[in-house]
mmCIF file of C-alpha atoms in Angstrom:
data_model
loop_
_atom_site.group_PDB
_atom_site.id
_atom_site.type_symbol
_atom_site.label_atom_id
_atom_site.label_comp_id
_atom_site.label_asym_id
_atom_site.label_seq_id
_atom_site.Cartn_x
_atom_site.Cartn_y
_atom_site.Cartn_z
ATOM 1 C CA UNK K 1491 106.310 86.730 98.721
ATOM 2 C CA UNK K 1492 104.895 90.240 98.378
ATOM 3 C CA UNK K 1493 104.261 92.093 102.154
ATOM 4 C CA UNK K 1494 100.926 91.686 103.920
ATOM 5 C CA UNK K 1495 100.778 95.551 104.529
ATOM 6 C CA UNK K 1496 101.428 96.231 100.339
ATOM 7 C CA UNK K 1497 98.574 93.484 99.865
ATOM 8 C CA UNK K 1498 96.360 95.299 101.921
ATOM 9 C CA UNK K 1499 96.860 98.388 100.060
ATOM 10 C CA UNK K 1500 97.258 97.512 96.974
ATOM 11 C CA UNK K 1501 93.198 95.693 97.397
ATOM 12 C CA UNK K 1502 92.710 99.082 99.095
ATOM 13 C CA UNK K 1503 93.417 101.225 95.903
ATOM 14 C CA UNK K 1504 91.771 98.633 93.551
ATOM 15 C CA UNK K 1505 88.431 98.977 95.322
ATOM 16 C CA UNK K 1506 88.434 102.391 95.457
ATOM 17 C CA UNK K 1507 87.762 102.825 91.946
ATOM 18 C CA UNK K 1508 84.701 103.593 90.741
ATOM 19 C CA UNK K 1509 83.807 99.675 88.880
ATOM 20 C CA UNK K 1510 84.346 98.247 92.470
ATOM 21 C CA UNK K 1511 82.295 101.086 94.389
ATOM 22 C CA UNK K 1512 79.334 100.913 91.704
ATOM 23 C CA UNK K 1513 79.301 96.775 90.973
ATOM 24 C CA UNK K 1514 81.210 95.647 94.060
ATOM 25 C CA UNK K 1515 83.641 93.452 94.374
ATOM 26 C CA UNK K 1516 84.694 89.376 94.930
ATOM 27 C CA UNK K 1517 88.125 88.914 96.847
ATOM 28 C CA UNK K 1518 88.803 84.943 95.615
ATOM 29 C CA UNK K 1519 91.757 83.448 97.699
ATOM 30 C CA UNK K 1520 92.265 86.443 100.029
ATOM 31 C CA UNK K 1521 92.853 87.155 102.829
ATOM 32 C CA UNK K 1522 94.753 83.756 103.514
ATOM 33 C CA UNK K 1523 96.090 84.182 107.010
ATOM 34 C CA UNK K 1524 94.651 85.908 110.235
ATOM 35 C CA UNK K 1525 97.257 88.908 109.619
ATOM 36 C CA UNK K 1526 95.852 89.728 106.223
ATOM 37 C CA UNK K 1527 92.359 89.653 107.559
ATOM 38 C CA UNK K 1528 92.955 91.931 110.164
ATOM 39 C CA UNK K 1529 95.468 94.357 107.685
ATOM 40 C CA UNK K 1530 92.192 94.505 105.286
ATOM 41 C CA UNK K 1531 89.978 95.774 108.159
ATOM 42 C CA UNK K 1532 93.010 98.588 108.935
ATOM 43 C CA UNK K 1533 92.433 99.346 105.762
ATOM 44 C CA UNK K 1534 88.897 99.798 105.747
ATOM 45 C CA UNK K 1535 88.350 96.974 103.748
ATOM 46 C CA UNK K 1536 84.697 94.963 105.195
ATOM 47 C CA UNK K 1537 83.575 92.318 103.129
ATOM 48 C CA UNK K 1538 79.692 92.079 103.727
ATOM 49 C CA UNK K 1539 79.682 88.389 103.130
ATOM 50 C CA UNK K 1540 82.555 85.639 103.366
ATOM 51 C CA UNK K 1541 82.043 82.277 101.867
ATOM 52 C CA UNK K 1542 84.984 79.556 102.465
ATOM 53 C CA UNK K 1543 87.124 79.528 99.439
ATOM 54 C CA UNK K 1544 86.623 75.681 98.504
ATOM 55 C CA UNK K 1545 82.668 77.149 97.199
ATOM 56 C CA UNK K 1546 84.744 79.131 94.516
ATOM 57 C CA UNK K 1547 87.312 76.145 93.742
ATOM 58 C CA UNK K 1548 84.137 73.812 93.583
ATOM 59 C CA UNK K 1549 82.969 76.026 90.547
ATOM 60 C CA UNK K 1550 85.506 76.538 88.793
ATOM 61 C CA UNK K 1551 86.931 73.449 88.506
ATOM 62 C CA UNK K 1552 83.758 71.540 87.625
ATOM 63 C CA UNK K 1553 84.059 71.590 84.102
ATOM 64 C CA UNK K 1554 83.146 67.878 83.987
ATOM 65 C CA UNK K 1555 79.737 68.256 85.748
ATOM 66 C CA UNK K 1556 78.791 71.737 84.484
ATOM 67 C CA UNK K 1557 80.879 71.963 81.297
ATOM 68 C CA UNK K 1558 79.453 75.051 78.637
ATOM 69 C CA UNK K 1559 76.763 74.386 76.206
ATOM 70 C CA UNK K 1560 77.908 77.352 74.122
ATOM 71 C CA UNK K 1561 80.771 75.757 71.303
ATOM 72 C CA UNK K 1562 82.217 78.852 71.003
ATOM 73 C CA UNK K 1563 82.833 78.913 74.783
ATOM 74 C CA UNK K 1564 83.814 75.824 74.646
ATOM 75 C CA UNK K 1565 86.311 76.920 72.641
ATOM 76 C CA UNK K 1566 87.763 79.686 74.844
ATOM 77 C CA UNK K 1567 88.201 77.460 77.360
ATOM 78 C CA UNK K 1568 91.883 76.787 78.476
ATOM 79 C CA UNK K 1569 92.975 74.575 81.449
ATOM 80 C CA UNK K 1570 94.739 77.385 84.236
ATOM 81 C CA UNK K 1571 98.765 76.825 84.406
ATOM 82 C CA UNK K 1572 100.426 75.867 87.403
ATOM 83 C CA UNK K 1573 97.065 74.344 88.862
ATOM 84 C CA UNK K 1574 97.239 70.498 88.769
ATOM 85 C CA UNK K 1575 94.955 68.954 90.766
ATOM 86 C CA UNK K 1576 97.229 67.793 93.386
ATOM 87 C CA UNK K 1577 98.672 71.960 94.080
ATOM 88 C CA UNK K 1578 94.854 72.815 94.605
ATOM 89 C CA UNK K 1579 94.274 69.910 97.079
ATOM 90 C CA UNK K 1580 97.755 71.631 98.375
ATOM 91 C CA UNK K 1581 96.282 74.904 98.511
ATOM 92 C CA UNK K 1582 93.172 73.757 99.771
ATOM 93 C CA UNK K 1583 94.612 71.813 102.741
ATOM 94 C CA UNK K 1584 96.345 75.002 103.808
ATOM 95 C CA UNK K 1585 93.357 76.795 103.663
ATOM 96 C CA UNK K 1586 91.693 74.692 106.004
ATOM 97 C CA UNK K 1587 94.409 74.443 108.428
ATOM 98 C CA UNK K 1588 94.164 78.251 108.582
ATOM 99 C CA UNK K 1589 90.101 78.665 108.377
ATOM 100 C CA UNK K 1590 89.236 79.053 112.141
ATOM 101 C CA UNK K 1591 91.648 81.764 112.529
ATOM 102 C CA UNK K 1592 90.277 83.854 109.669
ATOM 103 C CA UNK K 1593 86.889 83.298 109.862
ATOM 104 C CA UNK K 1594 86.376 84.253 113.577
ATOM 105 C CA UNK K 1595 87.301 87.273 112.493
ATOM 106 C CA UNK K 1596 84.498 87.563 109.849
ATOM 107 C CA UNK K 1597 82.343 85.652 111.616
ATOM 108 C CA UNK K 1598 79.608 88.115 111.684
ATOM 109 C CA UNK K 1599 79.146 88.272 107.790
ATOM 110 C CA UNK K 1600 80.406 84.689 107.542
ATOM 111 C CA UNK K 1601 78.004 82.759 105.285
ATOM 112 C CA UNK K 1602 77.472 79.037 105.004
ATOM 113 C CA UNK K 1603 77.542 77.736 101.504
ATOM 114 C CA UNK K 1604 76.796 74.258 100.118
ATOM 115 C CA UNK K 1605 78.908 73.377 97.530
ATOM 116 C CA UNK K 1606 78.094 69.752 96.702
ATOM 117 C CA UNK K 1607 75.302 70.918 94.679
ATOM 118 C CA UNK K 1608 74.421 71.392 91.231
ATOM 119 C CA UNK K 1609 75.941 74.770 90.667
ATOM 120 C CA UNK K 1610 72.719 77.157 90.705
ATOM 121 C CA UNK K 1611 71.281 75.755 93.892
ATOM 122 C CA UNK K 1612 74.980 76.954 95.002
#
């Protein structure tokens, strides 16, 4: 478990650099708890949109519905280690039982996302 506070500033430093400040920047799977959330803001750190973290999962595990037409990606593809299906339905049951306390604190920015979509309506 690394600390909250040397998550915070370790994202801190990251976007500092000049790739982040000129491209900006996606924050998958973080903050997960209300304390993170409000470390990032201590830190300066103001996402200008938040989408619910199951909108990422739903993309990039959908390799059934929306698999590459490219052969060559195709061939770079390799299945993620340490994600079975059943520790992401673990992960994203946590998630949920924690959304309400991190989105009200983004709930200005917050942004509704269908994800049971084909994947460029989404």
């Amino acid at each position: 478990k690394i600390p909250n506070a040397l998550w915070a500033n370790l994202i801190r430093e990251r976007l500092s650099n000049v790739d982040c400040i000129k491209q900006g920047w996606i924050l998958e799977g973080f903050p997960e708890n209300q304390e993170q959330a409000w470390m990032l803001q201590s830190s300066g750190i103001f996402p200008r949109h938040v989408v619910p973290n199951h909108v990422f999962l739903a993309e990039v595990f959908h390799t059934t519905f929306d698999w590459p037409s490219d052969p060559l990606v195709q061939q770079r593809l390799v299945k993620p280690e340490g994600l079975s299906e059943q520790e992401v339905s673990k992960k994203l049951l946590e998630y949920h039982r924690k959304f309400p306390e991190i989105f009200h604190i983004y709930q200005k920015v917050l942004k509704s996302v269908n994800a049971d979509q084909p994947s460029v309506d989404v």
